[in-house]
Amino acid sequence: FSVPKDAKSMRISATYKDGDGDKATAELQAVPFYSAKEMYAHVETSTEYGQLGENVVIHLRSNFGFQVYSYVYGV
């Protein structure tokens, strides 16, 4: 989906409830941006509660191919 040009931000929330009363909620916030060459990249993590010394999962999405990508981390 695309964020409307005049929007300052967009928040999407989804909640799942089952018959036992269990519930899970997820939320996504999107903000508009501009790229003269229409090249976009999105980076996020699915690691909810990362701790020092543990691995973290990073997701990288783009509408163009990457030959090489690097990352920097800090403690």
Coordinates of C-alpha atoms in Angstrom, one line a residue:
F1 CA 0.0 0.0 0.0
S2 CA 1.1 3.6 -0.3
V3 CA 0.6 6.4 2.2
P4 CA -1.5 9.2 0.8
K5 CA 0.6 12.2 -0.2
D6 CA -1.1 14.6 2.2
A7 CA -0.9 12.2 5.2
K8 CA 1.5 12.9 8.0
S9 CA 1.4 9.3 9.1
M10 CA -0.7 6.2 8.9
R11 CA -1.2 3.6 11.7
I12 CA -2.7 0.1 11.0
S13 CA -3.6 -2.2 13.9
A14 CA -4.8 -5.7 13.7
T15 CA -6.1 -7.9 16.6
Y16 CA -6.7 -11.6 16.6
K17 CA -9.0 -13.2 19.2
D18 CA -9.9 -16.9 19.5
G19 CA -12.7 -18.7 21.3
D20 CA -10.5 -19.4 24.4
G21 CA -10.1 -15.7 25.0
D22 CA -6.4 -15.5 23.8
K23 CA -5.5 -12.4 21.9
A24 CA -2.6 -11.1 19.8
T25 CA -2.2 -7.6 18.5
A26 CA 0.2 -6.2 15.8
E27 CA 0.6 -2.6 14.7
L28 CA 2.3 -0.9 11.8
Q29 CA 3.1 2.8 11.3
A30 CA 3.8 4.2 7.9
V31 CA 5.1 7.7 7.0
P32 CA 5.2 9.3 3.6
F33 CA 8.6 9.8 1.9
Y34 CA 9.9 11.0 -1.5
S35 CA 12.6 9.6 -3.8
A36 CA 13.4 11.3 -7.1
K37 CA 14.5 8.0 -8.6
E38 CA 11.6 6.0 -7.0
M39 CA 14.1 3.8 -5.1
Y40 CA 12.9 2.8 -1.7
A41 CA 14.3 0.6 1.1
H42 CA 12.6 -0.4 4.4
V43 CA 14.5 -1.9 7.4
E44 CA 12.8 -3.3 10.4
T45 CA 13.3 -6.0 13.1
S46 CA 11.1 -8.7 14.3
T47 CA 13.1 -9.1 17.5
E48 CA 10.8 -7.7 20.2
Y49 CA 13.0 -7.8 23.3
G50 CA 16.6 -8.0 22.2
Q51 CA 19.3 -8.2 24.8
L52 CA 23.0 -7.7 24.8
G53 CA 24.8 -10.8 23.5
E54 CA 21.7 -12.2 21.7
N55 CA 21.0 -12.3 18.0
V56 CA 18.6 -10.0 16.3
V57 CA 16.6 -10.5 13.1
I58 CA 16.7 -7.7 10.6
H59 CA 14.4 -7.5 7.6
L60 CA 15.4 -5.5 4.5
R61 CA 12.9 -4.8 1.7
S62 CA 13.4 -2.7 -1.4
N63 CA 12.0 -2.1 -4.8
F64 CA 15.5 -2.5 -6.4
G65 CA 18.2 -5.1 -6.2
F66 CA 21.2 -4.8 -3.8
Q67 CA 24.6 -5.9 -5.0
V68 CA 26.1 -5.5 -1.5
Y69 CA 24.7 -4.4 1.8
S70 CA 26.5 -3.7 5.1
Y71 CA 25.4 -3.0 8.6
V72 CA 26.8 -1.3 11.6
Y73 CA 25.8 -2.0 15.2
G74 CA 26.6 -0.3 18.4
V75 CA 26.3 -1.2 22.1

